[in-house]
XYZ file of N, CA, C and O in Angstrom:
784
model
N 21.675 -9.112 223.721
C 21.794 -8.450 222.459
C 20.585 -7.970 221.540
O 19.550 -8.184 222.013
N 20.947 -6.375 221.073
C 20.026 -5.823 220.443
C 20.476 -6.353 218.763
O 21.601 -5.806 218.478
N 19.274 -6.260 217.872
C 19.746 -6.435 216.657
C 18.637 -6.159 215.837
O 17.528 -6.041 216.186
N 18.799 -5.075 214.873
C 18.218 -4.460 213.985
C 18.288 -4.826 212.383
O 19.607 -4.983 211.816
N 17.414 -5.016 211.628
C 17.804 -5.010 209.776
C 17.250 -3.946 209.733
O 16.038 -3.036 210.018
N 17.887 -3.275 208.654
C 17.404 -1.828 207.827
C 17.976 -1.867 206.463
O 18.790 -2.422 206.278
N 17.599 -1.122 205.757
C 18.132 -1.122 204.322
C 19.544 -0.383 204.420
O 20.374 -0.548 203.586
N 19.862 0.629 205.310
C 21.129 1.074 204.850
C 21.601 0.892 206.535
O 21.191 0.779 207.486
N 22.986 0.702 206.817
C 23.773 0.513 207.947
C 23.508 1.738 208.900
O 23.272 1.527 210.163
N 23.579 3.115 208.578
C 22.861 3.943 209.566
C 21.922 4.170 209.877
O 21.557 4.090 211.399
N 20.763 3.543 209.528
C 19.393 3.227 209.903
C 19.061 2.495 211.085
O 18.894 2.250 212.013
N 20.100 1.214 210.626
C 20.104 -0.011 211.452
C 20.773 0.400 212.654
O 20.826 -0.128 214.049
N 22.324 0.985 212.783
C 22.808 1.386 214.118
C 22.045 2.411 214.638
O 22.030 2.320 215.932
N 21.120 3.437 214.322
C 20.398 4.331 215.244
C 19.342 3.575 215.736
O 19.147 3.871 216.941
N 18.759 2.440 215.044
C 17.722 1.562 215.719
C 18.357 1.047 217.286
O 17.475 0.863 217.879
N 19.347 0.416 216.539
C 20.246 -0.409 217.641
C 20.744 0.385 219.111
O 20.141 0.251 219.972
N 21.089 1.818 218.549
C 21.568 2.629 219.569
C 20.388 3.057 220.359
O 20.492 3.194 221.970
N 19.154 3.507 219.967
C 17.968 3.935 220.679
C 17.294 2.689 221.651
O 17.503 3.083 222.921
N 17.696 1.424 221.061
C 17.044 0.387 222.110
C 18.110 0.194 223.151
O 17.909 -0.082 224.363
N 19.616 0.084 222.719
C 20.603 0.083 223.645
C 20.528 0.960 224.687
O 20.544 0.818 226.087
N 20.526 2.275 224.531
C 20.210 3.102 225.323
C 18.947 3.422 226.097
O 19.302 3.603 227.649
N 17.768 2.887 225.875
C 16.702 2.218 226.966
C 17.313 1.524 227.810
O 16.816 1.302 228.867
N 17.892 0.387 227.239
C 18.145 -0.612 228.352
C 19.226 -0.465 229.223
O 19.087 -0.707 230.200
N 20.203 0.502 228.665
C 21.073 0.968 229.741
C 20.688 1.937 230.839
O 20.839 2.120 231.991
N 19.643 2.599 230.280
C 18.750 3.738 231.497
C 18.164 2.790 232.552
O 18.129 3.001 233.841
N 17.769 1.756 231.954
C 16.865 0.464 232.543
C 17.805 -0.289 233.625
O 17.068 0.008 234.772
N 19.141 -0.335 233.271
C 20.026 -1.009 234.101
C 20.291 0.099 235.232
O 20.572 -0.466 236.352
N 20.761 1.298 234.786
C 21.264 2.121 236.043
C 20.064 2.748 236.746
O 20.171 2.487 237.870
N 18.798 2.365 236.471
C 17.575 2.655 237.117
C 17.385 1.041 238.197
O 17.202 1.640 239.262
N 17.869 0.055 237.921
C 18.278 -0.925 238.859
C 19.161 -0.895 239.709
O 19.324 -2.105 240.358
N 19.976 -0.187 239.567
C 20.925 0.164 240.577
C 22.378 -0.628 240.108
O 23.025 -1.174 240.635
N 22.382 -0.940 238.890
C 23.604 -1.593 238.394
C 24.615 -0.786 237.980
O 24.424 0.391 237.609
N 25.973 -0.906 238.389
C 27.001 0.200 238.305
C 27.774 -0.283 236.987
O 27.353 -0.980 236.430
N 28.019 0.785 236.397
C 29.083 1.082 235.275
C 30.005 -0.151 235.159
O 30.070 -0.653 233.860
N 30.410 -0.506 236.267
C 31.793 -1.227 236.090
C 31.078 -2.732 235.702
O 32.086 -3.458 235.170
N 29.659 -3.007 235.884
C 29.099 -4.135 235.591
C 28.492 -3.945 234.218
O 27.793 -5.151 234.284
N 28.933 -3.350 233.362
C 27.877 -3.502 232.196
C 29.327 -2.899 231.140
O 29.920 -1.960 231.281
N 29.181 -4.029 230.494
C 30.362 -3.695 229.190
C 30.024 -4.637 228.072
O 29.479 -5.665 227.773
N 30.264 -3.650 226.772
C 29.914 -4.355 225.525
C 30.766 -5.627 224.956
O 32.028 -5.729 225.446
N 30.162 -6.612 224.710
C 30.978 -7.744 224.169
C 30.972 -7.813 222.995
O 32.313 -8.340 222.344
N 30.064 -7.246 221.807
C 30.418 -7.032 220.638
C 29.514 -6.174 220.036
O 28.557 -5.812 220.537
N 30.004 -5.609 218.659
C 29.383 -4.822 218.094
C 29.395 -5.149 216.572
O 30.679 -5.234 215.889
N 28.463 -5.631 215.946
C 28.719 -6.315 214.595
C 27.855 -5.563 213.528
O 26.691 -5.101 213.676
N 28.037 -5.276 212.329
C 27.442 -4.715 210.974
C 27.478 -5.773 209.821
O 28.403 -6.159 209.661
N 26.701 -6.426 209.638
C 26.434 -7.528 208.692
C 25.694 -7.467 207.610
O 24.543 -6.908 207.586
N 26.096 -7.420 205.934
C 25.512 -7.298 205.039
C 24.364 -8.657 205.374
O 24.676 -9.652 205.411
N 22.782 -8.049 204.120
C 22.036 -8.943 204.120
C 21.830 -9.353 202.437
O 21.959 -8.215 201.828
N 21.731 -10.370 202.092
C 21.844 -10.793 200.912
C 20.333 -11.591 199.987
O 19.690 -12.151 200.825
N 20.321 -10.789 198.846
C 19.116 -11.935 198.099
C 19.606 -13.422 198.246
O 20.570 -13.543 197.800
N 18.293 -14.165 197.978
C 18.568 -15.077 197.556
C 17.985 -15.570 196.298
O 16.949 -14.832 195.851
N 18.514 -16.712 195.240
C 17.865 -16.671 194.211
C 16.751 -17.600 194.402
O 16.132 -18.101 195.152
N 15.913 -17.293 193.122
C 14.446 -18.132 192.864
C 14.630 -19.454 193.115
O 15.773 -19.866 192.368
N 13.866 -20.310 193.262
C 13.996 -21.545 193.242
C 13.739 -22.013 191.403
O 13.063 -21.407 190.930
N 13.888 -23.204 191.306
C 14.277 -23.726 190.065
C 12.874 -24.568 189.891
O 12.571 -25.191 190.699
N 12.088 -24.408 188.808
C 10.772 -25.123 188.563
C 11.360 -25.931 187.497
O 11.465 -25.331 186.386
N 11.080 -27.038 187.280
C 11.123 -28.177 186.063
C 12.031 -28.050 185.497
O 12.335 -27.963 183.823
N 13.335 -28.057 186.190
C 15.038 -28.280 185.630
C 15.005 -26.451 184.986
O 16.411 -26.419 184.487
N 14.258 -25.805 185.102
C 14.795 -24.472 184.666
C 15.028 -23.519 185.964
O 14.490 -23.161 186.766
N 16.364 -23.103 185.672
C 16.657 -21.952 187.066
C 17.011 -20.682 186.215
O 17.919 -20.654 185.617
N 16.368 -19.720 186.651
C 16.420 -18.299 186.284
C 18.219 -17.572 186.926
O 18.649 -18.285 187.975
N 18.608 -16.805 185.906
C 19.926 -16.633 186.158
C 19.871 -15.222 187.375
O 18.995 -15.077 187.634
N 20.990 -15.412 188.187
C 20.866 -15.023 189.646
C 22.296 -14.179 189.900
O 23.154 -14.682 189.559
N 21.926 -13.055 190.262
C 23.358 -12.067 190.686
C 22.805 -11.914 192.236
O 21.972 -11.139 192.733
N 23.665 -12.297 193.020
C 23.612 -11.998 194.630
C 23.881 -10.726 194.866
O 24.827 -9.862 194.262
N 22.864 -10.173 195.550
C 22.916 -8.384 195.769
C 22.632 -8.301 197.384
O 22.010 -8.659 197.947
N 23.306 -7.165 197.762
C 23.072 -6.684 199.198
C 21.605 -6.045 199.124
O 21.577 -5.191 198.386
N 20.905 -6.593 199.771
C 19.304 -6.093 200.220
C 19.238 -5.339 201.382
O 18.000 -4.624 201.753
N 20.218 -5.190 202.367
C 19.973 -4.466 203.842
C 21.334 -4.622 204.591
O 22.395 -5.449 204.063
N 21.151 -4.521 206.107
C 22.261 -4.518 206.888
C 21.616 -5.125 208.279
O 20.626 -4.879 208.378
N 22.089 -5.717 209.000
C 22.129 -6.079 210.366
C 22.749 -5.703 210.885
O 24.380 -5.957 210.927
N 22.399 -4.879 211.925
C 23.307 -4.482 213.275
C 23.047 -5.313 214.337
O 21.830 -5.052 214.603
N 24.041 -5.482 215.146
C 23.728 -6.311 216.502
C 25.199 -5.585 217.387
O 25.901 -5.342 217.303
N 24.243 -5.269 218.808
C 25.273 -5.536 219.889
C 24.991 -6.106 220.977
O 23.618 -6.121 221.392
N 26.189 -6.471 221.302
C 25.891 -7.729 222.675
C 26.424 -7.111 223.755
O 27.774 -6.152 223.723
N 25.702 -6.732 225.089
C 26.071 -6.372 226.401
C 26.022 -7.501 227.497
O 25.181 -8.220 227.441
N 27.436 -7.408 228.130
C 27.095 -8.567 229.430
C 27.193 -7.438 230.646
O 27.700 -6.321 230.464
N 25.926 -8.129 231.387
C 25.651 -7.268 232.541
C 26.055 -8.125 233.713
O 25.378 -9.520 233.982
N 26.668 -7.638 234.479
C 26.710 -8.246 235.870
C 25.458 -7.943 236.904
O 25.602 -7.033 237.339
N 24.662 -8.729 237.405
C 23.868 -8.235 238.419
C 24.354 -9.068 239.976
O 24.069 -10.277 240.136
N 24.801 -8.007 240.854
C 25.468 -8.621 242.248
C 24.462 -9.176 242.871
O 24.497 -9.948 244.149
N 22.961 -8.631 242.967
C 22.020 -8.924 243.812
C 21.147 -9.763 243.139
O 20.342 -9.695 242.371
N 21.270 -11.117 243.435
C 20.602 -12.211 242.692
C 19.127 -12.178 242.543
O 18.230 -12.250 241.888
N 18.430 -11.381 243.852
C 17.109 -11.164 243.962
C 16.564 -9.978 243.083
O 15.456 -9.988 242.509
N 17.520 -9.218 242.395
C 16.949 -8.545 241.421
C 17.186 -8.768 239.788
O 16.579 -8.366 238.752
N 17.559 -10.073 239.994
C 18.067 -10.743 238.492
C 16.632 -11.095 237.519
O 16.789 -10.861 236.362
N 15.585 -11.473 238.090
C 14.517 -11.538 237.569
C 13.608 -10.381 236.838
O 13.108 -10.280 235.669
N 13.688 -9.377 237.936
C 12.938 -8.192 237.341
C 13.996 -7.495 236.184
O 13.389 -6.869 235.218
N 15.405 -7.431 236.270
C 16.142 -7.124 235.056
C 16.018 -7.548 234.043
O 16.102 -6.888 232.632
N 16.087 -8.976 234.076
C 15.701 -9.632 232.803
C 14.377 -9.469 231.930
O 13.911 -9.151 230.909
N 13.255 -9.344 232.820
C 11.948 -9.056 232.408
C 12.174 -7.730 231.827
O 11.227 -7.384 230.693
N 12.418 -6.823 232.579
C 12.639 -5.163 232.000
C 13.064 -5.034 230.865
O 12.849 -4.395 229.894
N 14.471 -5.869 230.478
C 15.345 -5.982 229.248
C 14.223 -6.487 228.206
O 14.593 -5.935 227.011
N 13.826 -7.555 228.665
C 12.782 -8.168 227.561
C 11.853 -6.960 227.110
O 11.454 -6.620 226.038
N 11.138 -6.265 227.841
C 10.367 -5.210 227.614
C 10.871 -3.996 226.906
O 10.277 -3.668 226.100
N 12.072 -3.873 227.130
C 12.733 -2.815 226.519
C 13.226 -3.011 224.944
O 14.055 -2.312 224.288
N 12.670 -4.123 224.458
C 12.933 -4.360 222.969
C 14.220 -5.156 222.814
O 14.948 -5.299 221.715
N 15.125 -5.403 224.022
C 16.163 -6.592 223.751
C 15.915 -7.881 223.047
O 15.107 -8.451 223.447
N 16.462 -8.205 221.780
C 16.073 -9.100 221.121
C 16.699 -10.367 221.395
O 16.221 -11.335 221.258
N 17.552 -10.771 222.412
C 18.071 -11.938 222.783
C 18.835 -11.811 224.039
O 19.793 -11.282 224.426
N 18.191 -12.638 224.783
C 18.842 -12.449 226.366
C 19.465 -13.867 226.592
O 18.566 -14.894 226.182
N 20.500 -13.918 227.400
C 20.741 -15.277 227.786
C 21.394 -15.194 229.157
O 22.063 -14.214 229.340
N 21.244 -16.440 229.847
C 21.553 -16.007 231.055
C 20.355 -16.296 232.002
O 19.250 -16.855 231.582
N 20.831 -16.211 233.679
C 21.691 -15.598 233.944
C 22.353 -16.635 234.544
O 22.871 -18.253 234.128
N 24.140 -16.712 234.518
C 25.070 -17.417 234.668
C 25.972 -17.037 236.096
O 26.382 -16.338 236.240
N 25.230 -18.183 236.762
C 25.653 -17.731 238.881
C 27.166 -17.938 238.525
O 27.566 -19.060 238.556
N 28.041 -16.752 239.132
C 29.336 -17.084 239.312
C 29.391 -16.585 240.665
O 28.923 -16.033 241.411
N 31.015 -16.639 241.220
C 31.562 -16.529 242.628
C 32.453 -15.465 242.684
O 33.591 -15.723 241.556
N 32.055 -14.190 242.941
C 32.906 -13.081 242.868
C 34.323 -13.347 243.414
O 35.405 -13.025 242.938
N 34.678 -13.740 244.570
C 35.916 -14.222 245.398
C 35.978 -15.528 245.426
O 36.079 -16.173 246.753
N 36.129 -16.134 244.627
C 36.534 -17.424 244.442
C 37.655 -18.076 245.347
O 37.817 -19.218 245.989
N 38.686 -17.149 245.201
C 39.884 -17.779 245.789
C 40.013 -17.843 247.237
O 40.286 -18.674 247.928
N 39.330 -16.804 247.818
C 38.959 -16.699 249.593
C 38.434 -17.686 249.523
O 38.426 -18.604 250.824
N 37.170 -18.246 249.016
C 36.291 -19.616 249.295
C 37.053 -20.961 249.147
O 37.137 -21.586 250.261
N 38.076 -20.979 248.294
C 38.663 -21.993 247.823
C 39.784 -21.992 249.094
O 39.974 -23.080 249.792
N 40.269 -20.945 249.485
C 41.244 -20.942 250.673
C 40.860 -21.639 251.757
O 41.256 -22.384 252.927
N 39.666 -21.162 252.189
C 38.528 -21.456 252.945
C 38.049 -23.060 253.163
O 38.592 -23.984 254.078
N 37.892 -23.717 251.811
C 37.717 -24.904 251.816
C 38.805 -25.493 252.200
O 39.318 -26.886 252.564
N 40.039 -25.163 251.292
C 41.624 -25.932 251.792
C 41.774 -26.063 253.261
O 41.926 -27.157 253.716
N 41.535 -25.135 254.084
C 41.769 -25.058 255.290
C 40.924 -26.035 256.082
O 41.521 -26.770 256.904
N 39.452 -26.352 255.856
C 38.854 -26.958 256.162
C 39.452 -28.531 256.129
O 39.350 -29.622 256.898
N 39.809 -28.841 254.683
C 40.220 -29.847 254.210
C 41.303 -30.774 255.036
O 41.451 -31.396 255.576
N 42.255 -29.318 255.366
C 43.441 -29.775 255.862
C 43.335 -30.109 257.332
O 43.598 -31.176 258.007
N 42.415 -29.883 257.920
C 41.945 -30.018 259.075
C 41.336 -31.071 259.382
O 41.833 -31.931 260.760
N 40.929 -31.717 258.836
C 39.809 -32.841 258.809
C 41.010 -34.075 258.674
O 40.716 -34.807 259.381
N 41.944 -33.656 257.709
C 42.886 -34.365 257.163
C 43.961 -34.844 258.513
O 43.989 -35.909 259.158
N 44.191 -33.293 258.913
C 45.306 -33.719 260.357
C 44.428 -34.426 261.601
O 45.043 -35.417 262.254
N 43.043 -34.188 261.435
C 42.306 -35.013 262.666
C 42.234 -36.369 262.277
O 42.286 -37.108 263.207
N 42.184 -36.885 261.133
C 42.016 -38.221 260.879
C 43.348 -39.148 261.198
O 43.608 -40.152 261.503
N 44.562 -38.193 260.500
C 45.997 -38.494 260.693
C 45.984 -38.820 262.173
O 46.762 -39.928 262.503
N 45.718 -37.978 263.082
C 46.180 -37.973 264.441
C 45.101 -39.367 265.050
O 46.074 -40.300 265.837
N 43.919 -39.603 264.634
C 43.348 -40.693 265.085
C 43.837 -41.775 264.475
O 43.783 -42.809 265.513
N 44.340 -41.828 263.519
C 44.871 -43.082 262.718
C 46.092 -43.650 263.812
O 46.153 -44.647 263.872
N 46.891 -42.329 263.890
C 48.190 -42.465 264.552
C 47.771 -43.189 265.927
O 48.555 -44.304 266.378
N 47.093 -42.465 266.685
C 46.680 -43.247 267.933
C 46.155 -44.684 267.930
O 46.650 -45.388 269.006
N 45.459 -45.000 267.010
C 44.556 -46.479 266.757
C 46.100 -47.390 266.544
O 46.050 -48.634 267.181
N 46.941 -46.755 266.063
C 48.292 -47.624 265.442
C 49.484 -47.973 266.423
O 50.359 -48.295 266.271
N 49.321 -46.504 267.494
C 50.405 -46.470 268.552
C 51.266 -46.312 268.163
O 52.488 -46.485 268.432
N 51.116 -45.127 267.072
C 52.275 -44.297 266.603
C 52.523 -43.100 266.605
O 51.376 -42.379 267.361
N 53.395 -42.401 266.353
C 53.595 -40.903 266.569
C 53.783 -40.180 265.037
O 54.748 -40.801 264.612
N 52.938 -39.142 265.158
C 53.134 -38.223 263.902
C 54.615 -37.328 264.158
O 54.583 -36.907 265.198
N 55.483 -37.418 263.257
C 56.705 -36.251 263.351
C 56.273 -35.451 262.431
O 56.726 -34.118 262.897
N 56.442 -35.685 261.102
C 56.305 -34.438 260.524
C 55.762 -34.927 258.927
O 55.391 -35.774 258.621
N 54.977 -33.713 258.306
C 54.650 -34.198 256.804
C 55.753 -34.181 255.833
O 56.447 -33.462 255.824
N 55.655 -35.244 254.947
C 56.581 -35.170 254.107
C 56.065 -34.724 252.805
O 56.582 -35.039 251.687
N 54.558 -35.055 252.402
C 54.220 -34.946 250.946
C 52.522 -34.106 251.453
O 52.195 -34.351 252.150
N 52.452 -33.294 250.198
C 50.967 -32.579 250.669
C 50.393 -32.436 248.976
O 51.075 -32.328 248.173
N 49.205 -33.212 249.015
C 48.600 -32.769 247.117
C 47.170 -32.344 247.305
O 46.616 -32.674 248.652
N 46.881 -31.571 246.404
C 45.877 -30.780 246.619
C 44.764 -31.223 244.832
O 45.685 -30.921 244.189
N 43.851 -31.355 245.251
C 43.083 -31.541 243.900
C 41.702 -30.558 244.258
O 40.968 -30.663 245.067
N 41.830 -29.615 243.139
C 40.596 -28.752 243.300
C 39.402 -29.087 242.981
O 38.596 -28.100 243.142
N 39.130 -30.048 242.355
C 37.883 -30.734 242.089
C 37.177 -30.171 240.887
O 36.161 -30.002 240.506
N 38.105 -29.358 240.191
C 37.654 -28.896 238.665
C 37.026 -27.383 238.682
O 36.861 -26.938 240.334
N 36.179 -27.074 237.992
C 35.337 -25.742 238.132
C 33.998 -25.676 239.039
O 33.475 -26.977 239.456
N 33.563 -24.899 239.508
C 32.232 -25.017 240.428
C 31.177 -25.352 239.826
O 31.033 -25.220 238.475
N 30.593 -26.482 240.467
C 29.389 -27.082 239.779
C 27.936 -26.530 240.371
O 28.113 -26.603 241.535
N 27.251 -25.643 239.246
C 25.852 -25.168 239.785
C 24.912 -25.920 240.009
O 24.986 -26.774 239.486
N 24.080 -25.911 240.870
C 22.832 -26.536 241.170
C 21.925 -25.981 241.178
O 21.671 -24.939 242.112
N 20.519 -26.119 240.331
C 19.759 -24.960 240.430
C 18.138 -25.898 240.531
O 18.123 -27.307 240.364
N 17.399 -24.942 240.783
C 16.204 -25.589 241.533
C 15.229 -25.248 240.071
O 15.730 -25.128 238.916
N 14.209 -25.618 239.846
C 13.305 -25.664 238.792
C 13.167 -23.947 238.348
O 13.110 -22.917 239.090
N 13.494 -23.760 237.089
C 13.384 -22.435 236.477
C 12.213 -22.450 235.703
O 11.821 -23.072 234.900
N 11.225 -21.207 236.211
C 9.958 -21.178 235.269
C 10.395 -20.534 234.193
O 11.072 -19.785 233.913
N 9.283 -20.629 233.041
C 9.279 -20.252 231.781
C 9.077 -18.565 232.028
O 8.387 -18.402 232.609
N 10.057 -18.013 231.383
C 9.823 -16.334 230.911
C 9.331 -16.076 229.717
O 9.788 -16.221 228.648
N 7.993 -15.010 229.575
C 7.322 -14.644 228.354
C 8.038 -13.121 228.116
O 8.012 -12.807 229.263
N 9.083 -13.019 227.228
C 8.903 -11.480 227.137
C 8.459 -10.742 226.531
O 8.489 -9.490 226.096
N 7.066 -11.385 225.831
C 6.363 -10.190 224.715
C 5.820 -9.403 225.656
O 5.447 -8.128 225.601
N 4.799 -9.770 226.453
C 3.966 -8.950 227.456
C 2.917 -8.275 226.431
O 2.943 -8.062 225.346
N 1.917 -7.261 227.051
C 0.896 -6.856 226.773
C 1.056 -5.628 226.757
O 0.001 -4.718 226.631
N 2.279 -4.913 226.899
C 2.753 -3.460 227.249
C 2.441 -3.193 228.819
O 2.649 -1.936 229.020
N 1.991 -3.870 229.520
C 1.966 -3.430 230.817
C 3.184 -3.833 231.408
O 4.142 -3.787 230.849
N 3.346 -3.580 233.070
C 4.535 -3.555 233.697
C 4.803 -5.289 233.653
O 4.045 -6.123 233.966
N 5.975 -5.728 233.450
C 6.611 -6.867 233.218
C 6.276 -7.609 234.521
O 6.694 -7.225 235.641
N 6.301 -9.164 234.567
C 6.280 -9.812 235.821
C 7.432 -10.387 235.848
O 8.292 -10.948 235.167
N 8.279 -10.070 237.067
C 9.656 -10.359 237.425
C 9.817 -12.011 237.228
O 8.798 -12.900 237.356
N 10.844 -12.146 236.477
C 11.153 -13.502 236.235
C 11.563 -14.331 237.410
O 12.298 -13.842 237.923
N 11.229 -15.737 237.429
C 11.517 -16.323 238.407
C 12.758 -16.817 238.361
O 13.193 -17.815 237.031
N 13.867 -16.487 239.070
C 15.609 -16.997 238.789
C 15.983 -17.704 240.383
O 16.388 -16.945 240.725
N 15.567 -18.922 240.146
C 16.360 -19.622 241.673
C 17.537 -19.534 241.215
O 18.172 -19.710 240.227
N 18.524 -19.012 242.318
C 20.106 -18.937 242.186
C 20.933 -20.267 242.844
O 21.948 -20.462 242.308
N 20.042 -21.269 243.182
C 20.702 -22.456 243.721
C 21.735 -21.969 244.485
O 22.228 -21.457 245.426
N 23.016 -23.082 244.253
C 24.132 -22.796 245.112
C 25.329 -23.250 244.027
O 25.226 -23.828 243.248
N 26.684 -22.631 244.239
C 28.034 -23.188 243.735
C 28.625 -23.793 244.782
O 28.340 -23.367 245.779
N 29.380 -24.766 244.303
C 29.913 -25.734 245.292
C 31.301 -25.748 245.006
O 31.704 -26.066 243.852
N 32.508 -25.460 245.542
C 33.848 -25.341 245.625
C 34.311 -26.680 246.448
O 33.940 -26.625 247.354
N 34.922 -27.283 245.836
C 35.563 -28.512 246.314
C 36.934 -28.709 246.316
O 37.650 -28.488 245.374
N 37.667 -28.903 247.496
C 39.471 -29.170 247.544
C 39.640 -30.176 248.399
O 38.689 -30.602 249.418
N 40.000 -31.092 247.784
C 40.207 -32.642 248.280
C 42.027 -32.479 248.571
O 42.901 -32.261 247.854
N 42.511 -32.917 249.786
C 43.868 -33.114 250.115
C 44.099 -34.343 250.529
O 43.493 -34.925 251.011
N 45.431 -34.488 249.976
C 46.213 -35.761 250.686
C 47.538 -35.364 251.575
O 48.133 -34.560 250.874
N 47.474 -35.778 252.307
C 48.747 -35.378 253.512
C 49.302 -36.439 253.811
O 48.692 -37.654 254.298
N 50.786 -36.728 253.570
C 51.583 -37.916 254.151
C 52.329 -37.608 255.202
O 53.123 -36.688 255.278
N 52.274 -38.040 256.395
C 53.002 -38.122 257.483
C 54.566 -39.156 257.914
O 53.800 -39.922 257.486
N 55.569 -38.461 257.988
C 56.485 -39.734 258.912
C 55.952 -39.636 260.147
O 55.230 -38.734 260.889
N 56.007 -41.303 260.453
C 55.422 -41.892 261.610
C 56.795 -42.606 262.350
O 57.613 -42.852 261.859
N 56.558 -42.444 264.028
C 57.614 -42.934 264.436
C 56.950 -43.874 265.655
O 55.866 -43.505 266.239
């Protein structure tokens, strides 16, 4: 998010646009594709004067007035190469981005990984059923029911995240340390067989 205060909307907008353009150029230089950069919000808000505090029971008359404007633009960036995430965050901080949030690690093709996990769960369930049938001296005939529990949303596991200073001394920023950890997709299955 880039946010600027000014006496007029136009001046605040120009200041935001200037910083956003610098940030977008840095993202392009970092190899981030246009499809992975999108505006989430653009807001213009008035700033109001506040009344003088009351002293000794006397409160001066007060008329609330607009004393300026705040313009903010928030952009969502997807960094597909996690090795670049720390440098991208540091570069954006140096470019005057006033609020950085993230990263949030996600999986691009979650359905494919979920299908793979399901296949492994079914294979494991089938092997256990065959072993149990053998131990009981029965034969598996056919599947009569199937139940799947997707285990909720992927749960991220993170290592230690080091603090990142965005102020800097004007030199090249040190890339932020961004441990990616792992996301786990869990699929539990329950299969009931007819036996003979």
